[in-house]
PDB file of C-alpha atoms in Angstrom:
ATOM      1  CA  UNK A 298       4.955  -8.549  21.345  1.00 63.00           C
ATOM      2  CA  UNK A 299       6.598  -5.079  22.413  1.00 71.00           C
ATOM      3  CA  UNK A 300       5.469  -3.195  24.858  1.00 79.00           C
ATOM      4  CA  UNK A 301       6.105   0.752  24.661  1.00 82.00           C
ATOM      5  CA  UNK A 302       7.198   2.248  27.941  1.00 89.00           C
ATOM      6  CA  UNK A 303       6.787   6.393  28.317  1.00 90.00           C
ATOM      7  CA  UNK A 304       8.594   7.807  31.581  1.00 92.00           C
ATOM      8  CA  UNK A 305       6.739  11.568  31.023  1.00 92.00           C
ATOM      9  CA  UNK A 306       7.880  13.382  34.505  1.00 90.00           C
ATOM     10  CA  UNK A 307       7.449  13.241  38.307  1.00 90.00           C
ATOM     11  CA  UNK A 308       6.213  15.963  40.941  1.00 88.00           C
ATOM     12  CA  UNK A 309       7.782  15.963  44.458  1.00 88.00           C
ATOM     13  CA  UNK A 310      10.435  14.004  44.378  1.00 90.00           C
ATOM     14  CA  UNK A 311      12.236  13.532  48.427  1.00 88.00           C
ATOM     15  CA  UNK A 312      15.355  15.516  49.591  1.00 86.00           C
ATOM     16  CA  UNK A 313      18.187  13.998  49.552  1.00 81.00           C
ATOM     17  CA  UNK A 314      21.059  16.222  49.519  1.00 78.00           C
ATOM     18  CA  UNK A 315      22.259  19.388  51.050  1.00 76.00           C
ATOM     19  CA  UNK A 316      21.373  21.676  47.843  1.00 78.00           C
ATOM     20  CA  UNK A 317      17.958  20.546  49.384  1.00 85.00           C
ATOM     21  CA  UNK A 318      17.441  19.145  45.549  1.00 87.00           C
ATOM     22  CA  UNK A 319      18.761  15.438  44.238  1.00 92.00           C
ATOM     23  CA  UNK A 320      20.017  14.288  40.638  1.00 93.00           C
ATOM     24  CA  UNK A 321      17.200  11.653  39.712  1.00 94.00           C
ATOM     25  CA  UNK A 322      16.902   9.327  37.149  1.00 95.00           C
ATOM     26  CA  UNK A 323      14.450   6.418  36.231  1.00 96.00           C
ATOM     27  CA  UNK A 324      15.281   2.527  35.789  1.00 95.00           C
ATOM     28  CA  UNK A 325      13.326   0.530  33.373  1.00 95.00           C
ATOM     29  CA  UNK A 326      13.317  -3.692  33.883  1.00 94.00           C
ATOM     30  CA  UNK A 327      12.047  -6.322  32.063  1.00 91.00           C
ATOM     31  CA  UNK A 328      13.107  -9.718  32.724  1.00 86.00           C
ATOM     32  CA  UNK A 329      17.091  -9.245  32.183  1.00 86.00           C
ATOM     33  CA  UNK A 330      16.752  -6.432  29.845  1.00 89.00           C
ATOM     34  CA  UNK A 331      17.277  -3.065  31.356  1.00 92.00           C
ATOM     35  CA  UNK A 332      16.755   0.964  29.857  1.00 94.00           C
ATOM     36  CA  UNK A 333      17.211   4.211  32.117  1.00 94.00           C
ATOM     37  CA  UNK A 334      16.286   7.723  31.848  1.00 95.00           C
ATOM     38  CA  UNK A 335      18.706  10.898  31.462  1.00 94.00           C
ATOM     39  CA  UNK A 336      19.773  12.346  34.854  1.00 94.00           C
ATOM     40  CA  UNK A 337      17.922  15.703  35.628  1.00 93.00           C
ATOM     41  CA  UNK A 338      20.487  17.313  37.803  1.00 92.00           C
ATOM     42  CA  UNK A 339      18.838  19.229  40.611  1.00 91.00           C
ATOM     43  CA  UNK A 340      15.486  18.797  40.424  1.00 92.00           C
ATOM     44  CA  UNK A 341      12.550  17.609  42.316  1.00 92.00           C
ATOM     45  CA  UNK A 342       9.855  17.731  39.535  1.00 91.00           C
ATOM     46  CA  UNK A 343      11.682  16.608  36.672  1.00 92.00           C
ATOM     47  CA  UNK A 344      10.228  16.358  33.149  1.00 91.00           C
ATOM     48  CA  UNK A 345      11.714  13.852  30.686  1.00 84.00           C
ATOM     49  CA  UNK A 346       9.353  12.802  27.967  1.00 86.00           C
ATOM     50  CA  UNK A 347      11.660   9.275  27.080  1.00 91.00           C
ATOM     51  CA  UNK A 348      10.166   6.599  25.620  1.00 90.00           C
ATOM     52  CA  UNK A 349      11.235   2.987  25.640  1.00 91.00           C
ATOM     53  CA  UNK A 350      10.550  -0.571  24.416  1.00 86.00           C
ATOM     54  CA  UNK A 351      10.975  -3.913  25.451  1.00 85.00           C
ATOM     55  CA  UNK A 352      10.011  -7.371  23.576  1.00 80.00           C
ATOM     56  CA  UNK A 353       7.811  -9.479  26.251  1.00 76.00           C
ATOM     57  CA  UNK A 354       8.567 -13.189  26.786  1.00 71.00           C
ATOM     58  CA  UNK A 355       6.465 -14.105  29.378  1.00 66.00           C
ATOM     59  CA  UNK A 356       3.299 -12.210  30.218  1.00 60.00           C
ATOM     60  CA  UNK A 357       4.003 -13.091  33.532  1.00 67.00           C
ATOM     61  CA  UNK A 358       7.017 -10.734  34.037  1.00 80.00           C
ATOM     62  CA  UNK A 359       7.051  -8.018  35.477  1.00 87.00           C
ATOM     63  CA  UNK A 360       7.927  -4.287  34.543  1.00 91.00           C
ATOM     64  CA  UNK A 361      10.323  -2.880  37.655  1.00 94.00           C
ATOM     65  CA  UNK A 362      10.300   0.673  37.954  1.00 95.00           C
ATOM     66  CA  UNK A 363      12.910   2.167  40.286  1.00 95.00           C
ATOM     67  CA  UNK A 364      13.557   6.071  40.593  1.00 94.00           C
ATOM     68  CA  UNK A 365      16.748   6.816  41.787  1.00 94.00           C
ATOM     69  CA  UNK A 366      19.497   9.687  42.821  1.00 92.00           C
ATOM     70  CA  UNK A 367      22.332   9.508  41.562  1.00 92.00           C
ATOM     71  CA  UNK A 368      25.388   9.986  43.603  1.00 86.00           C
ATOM     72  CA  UNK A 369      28.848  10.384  42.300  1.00 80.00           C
ATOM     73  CA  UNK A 370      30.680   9.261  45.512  1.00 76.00           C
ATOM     74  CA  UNK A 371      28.621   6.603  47.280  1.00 79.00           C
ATOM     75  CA  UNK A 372      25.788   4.139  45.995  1.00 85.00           C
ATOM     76  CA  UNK A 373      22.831   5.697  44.309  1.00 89.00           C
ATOM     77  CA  UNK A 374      19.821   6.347  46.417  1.00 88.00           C
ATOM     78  CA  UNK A 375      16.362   4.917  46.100  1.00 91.00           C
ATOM     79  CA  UNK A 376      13.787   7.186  45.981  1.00 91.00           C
ATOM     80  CA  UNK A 377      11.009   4.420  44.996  1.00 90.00           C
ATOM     81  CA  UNK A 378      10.201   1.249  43.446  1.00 90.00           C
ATOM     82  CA  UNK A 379       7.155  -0.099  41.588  1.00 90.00           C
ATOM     83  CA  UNK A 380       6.551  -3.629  40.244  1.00 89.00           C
ATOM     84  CA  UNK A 381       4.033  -3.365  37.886  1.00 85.00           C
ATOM     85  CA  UNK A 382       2.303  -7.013  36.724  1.00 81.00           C
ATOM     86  CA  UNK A 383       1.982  -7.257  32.434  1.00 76.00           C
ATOM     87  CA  UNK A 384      -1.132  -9.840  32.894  1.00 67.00           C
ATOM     88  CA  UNK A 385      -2.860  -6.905  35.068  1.00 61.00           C
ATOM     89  CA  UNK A 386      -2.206  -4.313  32.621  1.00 59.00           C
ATOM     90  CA  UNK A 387      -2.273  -6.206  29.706  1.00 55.00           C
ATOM     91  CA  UNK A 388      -6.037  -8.805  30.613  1.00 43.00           C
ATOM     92  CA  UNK A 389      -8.179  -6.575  29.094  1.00 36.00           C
ATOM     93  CA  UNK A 390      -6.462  -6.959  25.895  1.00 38.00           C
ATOM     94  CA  UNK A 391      -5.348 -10.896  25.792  1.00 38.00           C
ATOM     95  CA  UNK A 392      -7.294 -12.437  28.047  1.00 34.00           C
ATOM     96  CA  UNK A 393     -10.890 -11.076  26.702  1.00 42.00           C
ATOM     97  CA  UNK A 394     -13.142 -12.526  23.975  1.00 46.00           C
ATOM     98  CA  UNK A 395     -14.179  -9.596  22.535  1.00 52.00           C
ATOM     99  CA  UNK A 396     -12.385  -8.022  19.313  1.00 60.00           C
ATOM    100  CA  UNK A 397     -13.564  -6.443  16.344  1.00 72.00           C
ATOM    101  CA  UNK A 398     -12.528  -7.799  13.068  1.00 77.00           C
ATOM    102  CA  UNK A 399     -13.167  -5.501  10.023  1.00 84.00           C
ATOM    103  CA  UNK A 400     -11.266  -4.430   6.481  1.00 85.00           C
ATOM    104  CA  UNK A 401     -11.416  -1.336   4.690  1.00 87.00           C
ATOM    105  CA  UNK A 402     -10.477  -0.584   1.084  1.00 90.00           C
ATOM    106  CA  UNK A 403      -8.889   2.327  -1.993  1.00 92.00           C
ATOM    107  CA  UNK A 404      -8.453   2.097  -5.267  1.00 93.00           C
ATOM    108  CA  UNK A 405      -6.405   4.634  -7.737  1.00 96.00           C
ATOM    109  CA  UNK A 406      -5.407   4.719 -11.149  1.00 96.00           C
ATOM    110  CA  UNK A 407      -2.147   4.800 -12.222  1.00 97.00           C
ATOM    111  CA  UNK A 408      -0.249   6.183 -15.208  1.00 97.00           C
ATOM    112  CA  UNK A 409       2.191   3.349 -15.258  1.00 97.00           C
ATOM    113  CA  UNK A 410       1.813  -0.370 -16.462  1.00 98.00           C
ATOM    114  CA  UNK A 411       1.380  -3.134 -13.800  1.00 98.00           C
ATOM    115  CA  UNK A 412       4.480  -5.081 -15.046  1.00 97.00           C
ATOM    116  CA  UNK A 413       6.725  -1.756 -13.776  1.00 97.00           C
ATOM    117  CA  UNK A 414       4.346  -1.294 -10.901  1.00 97.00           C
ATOM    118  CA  UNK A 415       4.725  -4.985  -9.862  1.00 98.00           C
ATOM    119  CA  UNK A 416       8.832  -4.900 -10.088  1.00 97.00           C
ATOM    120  CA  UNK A 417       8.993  -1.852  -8.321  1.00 96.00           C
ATOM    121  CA  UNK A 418       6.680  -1.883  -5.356  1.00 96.00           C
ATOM    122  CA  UNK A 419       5.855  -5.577  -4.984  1.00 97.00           C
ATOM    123  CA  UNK A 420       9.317  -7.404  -6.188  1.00 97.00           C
ATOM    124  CA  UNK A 421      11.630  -4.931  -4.346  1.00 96.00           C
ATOM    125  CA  UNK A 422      10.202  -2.279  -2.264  1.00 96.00           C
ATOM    126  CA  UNK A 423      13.136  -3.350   0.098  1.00 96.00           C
ATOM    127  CA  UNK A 424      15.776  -1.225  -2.419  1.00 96.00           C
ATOM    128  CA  UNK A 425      13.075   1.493  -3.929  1.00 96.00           C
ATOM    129  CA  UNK A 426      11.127   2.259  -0.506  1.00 95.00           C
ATOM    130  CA  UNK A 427      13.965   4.011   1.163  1.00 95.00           C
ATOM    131  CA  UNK A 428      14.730   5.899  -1.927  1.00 93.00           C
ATOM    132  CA  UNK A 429      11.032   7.509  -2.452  1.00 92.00           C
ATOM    133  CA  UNK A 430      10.322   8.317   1.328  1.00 92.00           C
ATOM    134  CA  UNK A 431      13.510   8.695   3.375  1.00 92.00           C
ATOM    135  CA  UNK A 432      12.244  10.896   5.518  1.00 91.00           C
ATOM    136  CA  UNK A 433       9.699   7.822   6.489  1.00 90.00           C
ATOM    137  CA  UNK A 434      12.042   4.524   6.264  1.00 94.00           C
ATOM    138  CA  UNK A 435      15.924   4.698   6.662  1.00 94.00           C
ATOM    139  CA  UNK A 436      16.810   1.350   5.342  1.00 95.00           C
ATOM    140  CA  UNK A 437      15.256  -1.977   4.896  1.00 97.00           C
ATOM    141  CA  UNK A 438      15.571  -5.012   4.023  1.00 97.00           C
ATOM    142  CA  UNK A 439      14.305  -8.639   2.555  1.00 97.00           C
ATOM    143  CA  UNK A 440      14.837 -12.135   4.727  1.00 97.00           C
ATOM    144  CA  UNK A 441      13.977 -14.790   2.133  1.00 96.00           C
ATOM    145  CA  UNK A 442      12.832 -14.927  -1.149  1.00 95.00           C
ATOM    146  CA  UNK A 443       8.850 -15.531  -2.334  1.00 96.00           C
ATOM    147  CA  UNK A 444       5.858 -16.460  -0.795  1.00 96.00           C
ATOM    148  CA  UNK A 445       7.024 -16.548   2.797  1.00 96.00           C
ATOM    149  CA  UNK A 446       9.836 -13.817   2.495  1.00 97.00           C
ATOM    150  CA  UNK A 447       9.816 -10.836   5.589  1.00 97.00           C
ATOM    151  CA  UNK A 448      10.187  -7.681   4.030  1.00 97.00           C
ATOM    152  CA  UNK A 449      11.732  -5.130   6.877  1.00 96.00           C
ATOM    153  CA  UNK A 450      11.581  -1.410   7.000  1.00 96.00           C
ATOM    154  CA  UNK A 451      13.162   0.608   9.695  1.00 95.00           C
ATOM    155  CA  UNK A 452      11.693   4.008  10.588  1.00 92.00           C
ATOM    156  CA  UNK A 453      13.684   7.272   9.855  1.00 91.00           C
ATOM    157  CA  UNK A 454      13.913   9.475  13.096  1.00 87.00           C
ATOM    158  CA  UNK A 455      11.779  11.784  11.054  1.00 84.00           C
ATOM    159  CA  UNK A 456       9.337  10.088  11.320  1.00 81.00           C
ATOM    160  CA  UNK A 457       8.442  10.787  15.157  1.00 80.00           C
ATOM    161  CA  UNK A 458       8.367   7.017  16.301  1.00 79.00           C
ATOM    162  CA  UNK A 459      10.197   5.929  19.013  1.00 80.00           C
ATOM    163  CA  UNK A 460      14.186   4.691  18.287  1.00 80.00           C
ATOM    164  CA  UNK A 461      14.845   1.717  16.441  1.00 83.00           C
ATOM    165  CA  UNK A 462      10.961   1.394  15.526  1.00 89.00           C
ATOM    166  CA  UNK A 463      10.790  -0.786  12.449  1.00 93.00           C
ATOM    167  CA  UNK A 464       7.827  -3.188  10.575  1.00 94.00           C
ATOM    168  CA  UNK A 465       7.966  -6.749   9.552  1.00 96.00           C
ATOM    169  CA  UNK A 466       5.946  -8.080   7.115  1.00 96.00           C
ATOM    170  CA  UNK A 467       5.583 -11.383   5.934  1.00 97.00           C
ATOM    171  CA  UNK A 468       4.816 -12.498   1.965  1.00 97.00           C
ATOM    172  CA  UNK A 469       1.638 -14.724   1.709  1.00 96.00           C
ATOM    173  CA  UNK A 470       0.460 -14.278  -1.774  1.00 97.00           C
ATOM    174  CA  UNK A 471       2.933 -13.192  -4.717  1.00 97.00           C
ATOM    175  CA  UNK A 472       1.472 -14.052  -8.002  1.00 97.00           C
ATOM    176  CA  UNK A 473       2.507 -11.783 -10.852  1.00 97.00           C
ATOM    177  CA  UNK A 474       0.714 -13.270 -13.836  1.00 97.00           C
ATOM    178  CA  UNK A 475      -2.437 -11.770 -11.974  1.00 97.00           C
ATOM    179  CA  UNK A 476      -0.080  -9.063  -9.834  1.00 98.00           C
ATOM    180  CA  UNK A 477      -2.190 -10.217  -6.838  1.00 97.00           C
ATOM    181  CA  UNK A 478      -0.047  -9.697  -3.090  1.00 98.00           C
ATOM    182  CA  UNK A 479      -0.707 -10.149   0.353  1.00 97.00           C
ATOM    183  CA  UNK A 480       1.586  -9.882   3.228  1.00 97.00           C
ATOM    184  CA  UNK A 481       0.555  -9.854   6.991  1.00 96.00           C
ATOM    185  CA  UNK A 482       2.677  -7.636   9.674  1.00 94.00           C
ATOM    186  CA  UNK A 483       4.768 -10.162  12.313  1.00 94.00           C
ATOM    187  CA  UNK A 484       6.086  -7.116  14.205  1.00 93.00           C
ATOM    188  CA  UNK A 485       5.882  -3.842  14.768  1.00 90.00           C
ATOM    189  CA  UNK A 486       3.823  -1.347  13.352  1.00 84.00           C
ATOM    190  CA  UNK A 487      -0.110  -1.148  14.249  1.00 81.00           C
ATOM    191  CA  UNK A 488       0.546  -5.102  16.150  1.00 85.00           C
ATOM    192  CA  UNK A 489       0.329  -4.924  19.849  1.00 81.00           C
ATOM    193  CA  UNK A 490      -0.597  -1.251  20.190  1.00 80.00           C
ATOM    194  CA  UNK A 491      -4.088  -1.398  17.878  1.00 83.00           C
ATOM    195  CA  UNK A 492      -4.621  -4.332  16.416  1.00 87.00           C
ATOM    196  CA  UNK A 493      -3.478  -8.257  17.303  1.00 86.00           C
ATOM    197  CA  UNK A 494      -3.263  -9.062  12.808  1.00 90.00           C
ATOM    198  CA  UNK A 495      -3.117  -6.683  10.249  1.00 91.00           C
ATOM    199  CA  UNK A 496      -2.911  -8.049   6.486  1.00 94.00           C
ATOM    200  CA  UNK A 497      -2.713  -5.530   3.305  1.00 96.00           C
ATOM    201  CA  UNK A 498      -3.908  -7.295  -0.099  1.00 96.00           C
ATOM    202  CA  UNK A 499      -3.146  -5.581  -3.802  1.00 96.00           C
ATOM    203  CA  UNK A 500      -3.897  -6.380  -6.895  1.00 97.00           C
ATOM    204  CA  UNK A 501      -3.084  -4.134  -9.753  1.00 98.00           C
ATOM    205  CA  UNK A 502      -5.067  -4.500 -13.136  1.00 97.00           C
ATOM    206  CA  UNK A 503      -3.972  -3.051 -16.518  1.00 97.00           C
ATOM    207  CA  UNK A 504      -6.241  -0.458 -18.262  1.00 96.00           C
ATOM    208  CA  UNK A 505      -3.658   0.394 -20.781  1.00 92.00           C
ATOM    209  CA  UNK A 506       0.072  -0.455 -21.859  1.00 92.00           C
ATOM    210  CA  UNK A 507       0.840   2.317 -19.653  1.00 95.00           C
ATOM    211  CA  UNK A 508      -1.245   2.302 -17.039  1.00 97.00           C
ATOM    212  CA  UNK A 509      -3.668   0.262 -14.367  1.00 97.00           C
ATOM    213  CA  UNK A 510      -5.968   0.146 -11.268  1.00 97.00           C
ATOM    214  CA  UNK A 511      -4.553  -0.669  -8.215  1.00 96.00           C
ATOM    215  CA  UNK A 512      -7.382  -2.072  -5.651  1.00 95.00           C
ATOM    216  CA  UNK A 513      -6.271  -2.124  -2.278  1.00 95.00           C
ATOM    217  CA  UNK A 514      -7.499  -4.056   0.928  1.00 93.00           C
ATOM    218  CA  UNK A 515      -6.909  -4.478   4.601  1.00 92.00           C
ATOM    219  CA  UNK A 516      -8.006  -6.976   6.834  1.00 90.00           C
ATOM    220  CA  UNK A 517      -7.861  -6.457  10.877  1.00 89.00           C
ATOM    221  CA  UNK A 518      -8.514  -7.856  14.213  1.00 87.00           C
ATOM    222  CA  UNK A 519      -8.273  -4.730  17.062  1.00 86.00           C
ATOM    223  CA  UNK A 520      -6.949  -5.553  20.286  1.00 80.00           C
ATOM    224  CA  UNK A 521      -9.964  -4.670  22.432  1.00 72.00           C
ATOM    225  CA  UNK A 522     -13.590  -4.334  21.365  1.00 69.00           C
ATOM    226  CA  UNK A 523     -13.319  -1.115  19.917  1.00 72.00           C
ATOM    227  CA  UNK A 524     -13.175  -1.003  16.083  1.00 75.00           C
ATOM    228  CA  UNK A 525     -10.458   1.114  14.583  1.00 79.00           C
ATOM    229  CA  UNK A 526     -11.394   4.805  14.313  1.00 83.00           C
ATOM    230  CA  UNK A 527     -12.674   6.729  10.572  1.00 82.00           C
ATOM    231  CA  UNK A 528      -9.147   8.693  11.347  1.00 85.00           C
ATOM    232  CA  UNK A 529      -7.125   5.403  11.938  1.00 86.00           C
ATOM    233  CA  UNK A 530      -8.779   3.913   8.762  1.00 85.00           C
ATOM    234  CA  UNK A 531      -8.370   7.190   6.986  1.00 87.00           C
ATOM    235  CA  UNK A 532      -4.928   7.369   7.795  1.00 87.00           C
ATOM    236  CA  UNK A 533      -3.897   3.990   6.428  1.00 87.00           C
ATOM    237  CA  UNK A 534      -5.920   3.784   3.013  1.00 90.00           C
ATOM    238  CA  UNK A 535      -4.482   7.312   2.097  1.00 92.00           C
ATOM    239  CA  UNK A 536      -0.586   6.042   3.416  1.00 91.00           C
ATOM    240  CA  UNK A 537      -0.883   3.309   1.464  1.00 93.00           C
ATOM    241  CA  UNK A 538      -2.279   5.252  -1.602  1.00 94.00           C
ATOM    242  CA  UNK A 539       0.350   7.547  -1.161  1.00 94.00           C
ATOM    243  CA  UNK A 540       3.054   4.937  -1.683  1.00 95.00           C
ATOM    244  CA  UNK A 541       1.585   4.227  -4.864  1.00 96.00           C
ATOM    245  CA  UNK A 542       1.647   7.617  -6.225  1.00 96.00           C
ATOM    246  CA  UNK A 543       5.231   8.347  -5.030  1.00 95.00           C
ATOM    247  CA  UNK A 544       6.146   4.770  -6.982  1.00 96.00           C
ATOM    248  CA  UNK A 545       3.830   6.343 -10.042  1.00 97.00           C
ATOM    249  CA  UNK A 546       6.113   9.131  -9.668  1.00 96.00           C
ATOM    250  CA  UNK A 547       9.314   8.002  -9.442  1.00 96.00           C
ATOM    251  CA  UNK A 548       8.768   5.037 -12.624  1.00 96.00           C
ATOM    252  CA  UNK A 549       7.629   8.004 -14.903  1.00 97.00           C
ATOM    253  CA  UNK A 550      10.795   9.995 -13.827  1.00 96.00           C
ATOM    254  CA  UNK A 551      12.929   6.873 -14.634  1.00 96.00           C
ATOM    255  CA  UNK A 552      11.289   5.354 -17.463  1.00 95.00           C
ATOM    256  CA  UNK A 553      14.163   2.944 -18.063  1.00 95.00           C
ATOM    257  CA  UNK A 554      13.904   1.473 -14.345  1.00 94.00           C
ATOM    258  CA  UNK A 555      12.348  -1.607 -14.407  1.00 94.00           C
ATOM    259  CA  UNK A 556      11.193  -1.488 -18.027  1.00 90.00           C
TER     260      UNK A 556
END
């Protein structure tokens, strides 16, 4: 599990020099791993808007949160310390009963057959992904092969997500003589921040030599007892249509890839 740190700005920070300013900075601990903040030079209210993330071990660690001064010429000045307790923060998520479970669904039609459809966007989305939306993933990349293979995509900074952001999703169902698929995401993504499981199910089904229907499917358990919004839901039937269309796209622009 990650959890997503945002250090947004302090207000009336404590004098510490003779300016009658200081040069803060913020400290960031997690067990042994450690982030920090830019330096604001000067500056008693400064704003930084940085965001962070750290993979949790033990959900009884705790986040330390130390704001400090820095000084060039002797130690660096505490201005204060928090400890803040991941069970305390976190109970209301992993410790309740209550979750909602739901699925929602889309369907298109596409001007391409399944066979291309399949090779493209189900055999090796890992090499044709990055090519139709690099604005969205950088790179990725495929651990394994077949049913139990994790397919990873890293975000492009474009894409407004914090650094180094990525999804991992792992291969349950590949069976191409009915171009059925299912994965389910092992990190990253919607996982720890919406939902606790997230699986996406396709199947595409030929209406023509040169073209099918692909019916999508989702399956979810939120974090809390709130169900997913009509925006959230919205929001991933019409990405993941999207990707289709942009495959469509690209196969009928190349009609000798994957023919």
């Amino acid at each position: 599990m990650k959890l997503w740190v945002h250090v947004i700005e302090a207000h009336n920070l404590p004098v510490v020099n003779l300016s009658g300013t200081c040069d803060p900075y913020v400290r960031l601990q997690l067990g042994n791993h450690r982030s920090k903040t830019k330096v604001v030079k000067k500056n008693l209210n400064p704003v930084r808007d940085e965001k962070f993330n750290f993979m949790v071990g033990e959900l009884s660690e705790e986040l330390i949160i130390t704001v400090f001064d820095e000084d060039k010429y002797f130690n660096n000045d505490v201005l204060g310390k928090l400890k803040v307790s991941l069970l305390k923060v976190l109970d209301v998520h992993i410790l309740g009963d209550e979750m909602v479970s739901g699925s929602f669904t889309g369907e298109v039609t596409l001007n391409v057959s399944a066979a291309r459809l399949w090779k493209g966007g189900i055999e090796e989305p890992h090499i044709l992904y990055p090519k139709l939306m690099p604005d969205y993933i950088s790179k990725a990349e495929r651990i394994g092969e077949g049913v139990g293979a994790i397919n990873v995509f890293y975000y492009s900074p474009a894409a407004n997500l914090p650094p180094g952001s990525l999804i991992k999703n792992k291969i349950e169902v590949l069976d191409e003589a009915t171009f059925t698929f299912k994965n389910s995401s092992v990190e990253g993504g919607l996982l720890g921040v919406l939902v606790n499981s997230f699986t996406y199910e396709s199947v595409f089904i030929p209406s023509g030599p040169d073209s099918c229907v692909a019916k999508i499917k989702f399956d979810y358990e939120t974090i809390a007892d709130q169900d997913l919004s009509e925006e959230e839901l919205k929001a991933g039937r019409d990405g993941s249509i999207a990707v289709l269309k942009a495959t469509e796209g690209y196969l009928l622009a190349n009609p000798d890839v994957y023919a």
